[in-house]
Short mmCIF file of C-alpha atoms in Angstrom, two decimals:
data_model
loop_
_atom_site.label_atom_id
_atom_site.label_comp_id
_atom_site.label_asym_id
_atom_site.label_seq_id
_atom_site.Cartn_x
_atom_site.Cartn_y
_atom_site.Cartn_z
CA MET A 1 177.94 146.56 123.90
CA GLN A 2 182.14 145.66 124.34
CA SER A 3 182.18 145.87 120.30
CA LEU A 4 180.20 149.57 120.49
CA GLU A 5 182.91 150.67 123.38
CA LEU A 6 185.75 149.49 121.28
CA LEU A 7 184.52 151.26 117.88
CA ARG A 8 184.14 154.39 120.25
CA ASN A 9 188.18 154.33 121.50
CA ARG A 10 189.15 153.12 117.66
CA TYR A 11 187.34 156.00 116.53
CA ALA A 12 189.19 158.14 119.23
CA VAL A 13 192.47 156.96 118.47
CA ALA A 14 191.62 157.61 114.75
CA ALA A 15 190.97 161.31 115.23
CA SER A 16 193.53 161.86 117.48
CA SER A 17 195.96 160.24 115.14
CA ARG A 18 195.20 163.01 112.50
CA PRO A 19 195.47 166.15 114.04
CA HIS A 20 195.08 168.38 111.71
CA LEU A 21 191.38 167.22 111.37
CA LYS A 22 189.02 168.55 113.54
CA GLU A 23 186.90 164.89 113.46
CA ALA A 24 187.31 162.03 111.55
CA THR A 25 184.80 161.19 108.69
CA LEU A 26 182.83 157.98 108.66
CA ILE A 27 184.72 156.70 105.56
CA ASP A 28 188.02 157.56 107.15
CA LEU A 29 187.16 155.76 110.49
CA ALA A 30 186.00 152.93 108.33
CA SER A 31 189.05 152.53 106.04
CA THR A 32 190.93 152.51 109.88
CA LEU A 33 189.45 150.43 111.48
CA LYS A 34 189.82 147.95 108.50
CA ALA A 35 193.24 148.44 108.37
CA SER A 36 193.49 147.86 112.36
CA THR A 37 190.64 145.37 112.63
CA PRO A 38 190.62 141.43 112.08
CA LYS A 39 189.09 140.01 108.82
CA GLU A 40 186.56 138.12 111.10
CA GLU A 41 185.57 141.31 113.28
CA GLN A 42 185.30 143.52 109.94
CA LYS A 43 181.72 142.63 109.12
CA LEU A 44 180.59 143.47 112.52
CA VAL A 45 182.53 146.56 113.13
CA ILE A 46 181.18 148.00 109.39
CA LYS A 47 177.46 146.64 110.59
CA LYS A 48 178.40 148.84 113.85
CA LEU A 49 179.48 151.58 111.62
CA LYS A 50 176.20 151.80 109.06
CA GLU A 51 174.02 151.29 112.27
CA GLU A 52 175.61 154.13 114.11
CA GLN A 53 175.32 156.18 110.72
CA ARG A 54 171.57 155.66 110.74
CA ARG A 55 170.91 156.46 114.63
CA LYS A 56 172.91 159.84 113.48
CA LEU A 57 170.57 160.15 110.41
CA ALA A 58 168.02 159.62 112.35
CA ILE A 59 168.55 162.69 114.82
CA LEU A 60 169.58 164.53 111.80
CA GLY A 61 166.31 163.81 110.30
CA GLU A 62 164.48 164.52 113.67
CA GLN A 63 166.30 167.78 114.50
CA TYR A 64 165.28 169.04 110.95
CA GLU A 65 161.61 168.00 111.48
CA GLN A 66 161.76 169.86 114.85
CA SER A 67 163.43 173.12 112.87
CA ILE A 68 160.62 172.92 110.80
CA ALA A 69 158.42 172.60 113.10
CA ASP A 70 159.55 175.84 114.80
CA MET A 71 159.22 177.43 111.73
CA LEU A 72 155.87 177.03 111.01
CA GLN A 73 155.06 177.45 114.71
CA LYS A 74 157.06 180.91 114.54
CA GLN A 75 155.19 181.79 111.31
CA SER A 76 151.41 180.84 112.83
CA ILE A 77 152.43 183.10 115.59
CA ARG A 78 152.98 185.81 113.04
CA LEU A 79 149.74 184.95 111.52
CA ASP A 80 147.84 185.34 115.00
CA GLU A 81 150.10 188.16 116.05
CA SER A 82 148.66 189.91 112.28
CA GLN A 83 144.98 188.36 113.06
CA GLU A 84 145.24 190.49 116.57
CA LEU A 85 146.32 193.22 114.61
CA GLU A 86 143.32 192.70 112.54
CA LEU A 87 141.07 192.18 115.48
CA LEU A 88 142.52 195.55 117.28
CA THR A 89 142.07 197.45 114.31
CA ALA A 90 138.30 196.40 114.13
CA PHE A 91 137.57 196.71 117.55
CA GLN A 92 139.17 200.64 117.47
CA SER A 93 137.06 201.37 114.28
CA LYS A 94 134.02 199.94 116.32
CA ILE A 95 134.95 202.07 119.16
CA LYS A 96 135.21 204.97 116.72
CA MET A 97 132.09 204.38 115.10
CA GLN A 98 130.30 204.16 118.63
CA GLY A 99 131.82 207.56 119.40
CA GLU A 100 131.03 209.31 116.36
CA ALA A 101 127.25 207.85 117.09
CA GLN A 102 126.91 209.26 120.53
CA ARG A 103 128.44 212.67 119.26
CA ASN A 104 125.82 212.69 116.66
CA ARG A 105 122.82 211.53 119.35
CA LYS A 106 124.40 214.13 121.96
CA ARG A 107 123.99 216.79 119.31
CA ARG A 108 120.95 215.91 118.10
CA GLU A 109 119.93 216.51 121.92
CA LEU A 110 121.07 219.62 122.25
CA GLU A 111 119.41 221.12 119.36
CA ASP A 112 116.07 219.82 120.14
CA ARG A 113 117.11 221.62 123.40
CA HIS A 114 117.93 224.88 121.91
CA THR A 115 114.94 224.64 119.64
CA CYS A 116 112.82 224.47 122.67
CA ALA A 117 114.62 226.87 124.44
CA ALA A 118 114.14 229.07 121.39
CA TYR A 119 111.03 228.72 120.91
CA GLU A 120 109.76 229.08 124.59
CA VAL A 121 111.49 232.45 124.99
CA GLN A 122 109.75 233.36 121.52
CA HIS A 123 106.54 232.43 123.14
CA SER A 124 107.42 234.52 126.12
CA LEU A 125 108.54 237.39 124.21
CA PHE A 126 105.02 237.42 121.87
CA PRO A 127 103.13 239.21 124.22
CA HIS A 128 105.50 241.98 124.69
CA LEU A 129 106.56 242.58 121.49
CA CYS A 130 102.88 242.90 120.61
CA ARG A 131 102.39 245.17 123.31
CA TYR A 132 105.49 247.13 121.71
CA ASN A 133 104.29 246.87 118.40
CA SER A 134 100.98 248.48 119.38
CA SER A 135 102.53 251.36 121.72
CA LEU A 136 105.12 252.22 119.17
CA PRO A 137 103.41 254.82 117.23
CA VAL A 138 102.11 256.33 120.62
CA LEU A 139 105.52 256.02 121.69
CA GLN A 140 106.84 257.84 118.37
CA GLN A 141 104.15 260.68 118.62
CA THR A 142 104.40 261.39 122.30
CA TYR A 143 108.00 261.46 122.61
CA GLY A 144 109.04 262.17 118.80
CA LEU A 145 111.04 258.90 118.60
CA PHE A 146 112.23 257.70 115.38
CA LEU A 147 112.68 253.91 115.99
CA ASN A 148 113.76 251.98 113.24
CA GLU A 149 110.47 249.48 113.52
CA ARG A 150 112.37 246.57 110.64
CA PRO A 151 113.67 244.71 113.24
CA MET A 152 110.44 244.23 115.09
CA ILE A 153 108.87 243.36 112.00
CA LEU A 154 111.51 240.12 111.48
CA LEU A 155 110.66 239.32 114.83
CA LEU A 156 107.18 239.06 114.24
CA GLN A 157 107.29 237.46 111.43
CA CYS A 158 109.59 234.62 113.37
CA PHE A 159 106.49 233.36 115.21
#
């Protein structure tokens, strides 16, 4: 522990002795420490520097892995958004088809009701039309009316 603290202090001294550099590199630090450290401690210092370098590389590796995981997560979120868009589109088309089916069903019901109502009207008018057609010649002779018979004949053909 003491040697690690000593290393950090020496690193700080080495970095401060070079004001034109923001941070001393590991090689610069090693050469500075070699010059200022007795030969007996140099192996220990170099070993500590290598351990520090491995630790920093391990941290960088973890950060790299984390950034990759974050990118993959963002990509999966984008996939989730595209899947959500597909589901929304499918839901909208399903609702559209259901609406069209309901509209077609209502239209058929209205057409059926219209056909039934027209049929009932025709059947209720049929006796009146028959009486009218049978009394038409009498009315023409009696009152001298010249009625156009063609529409009545067409109406009777519908029945």
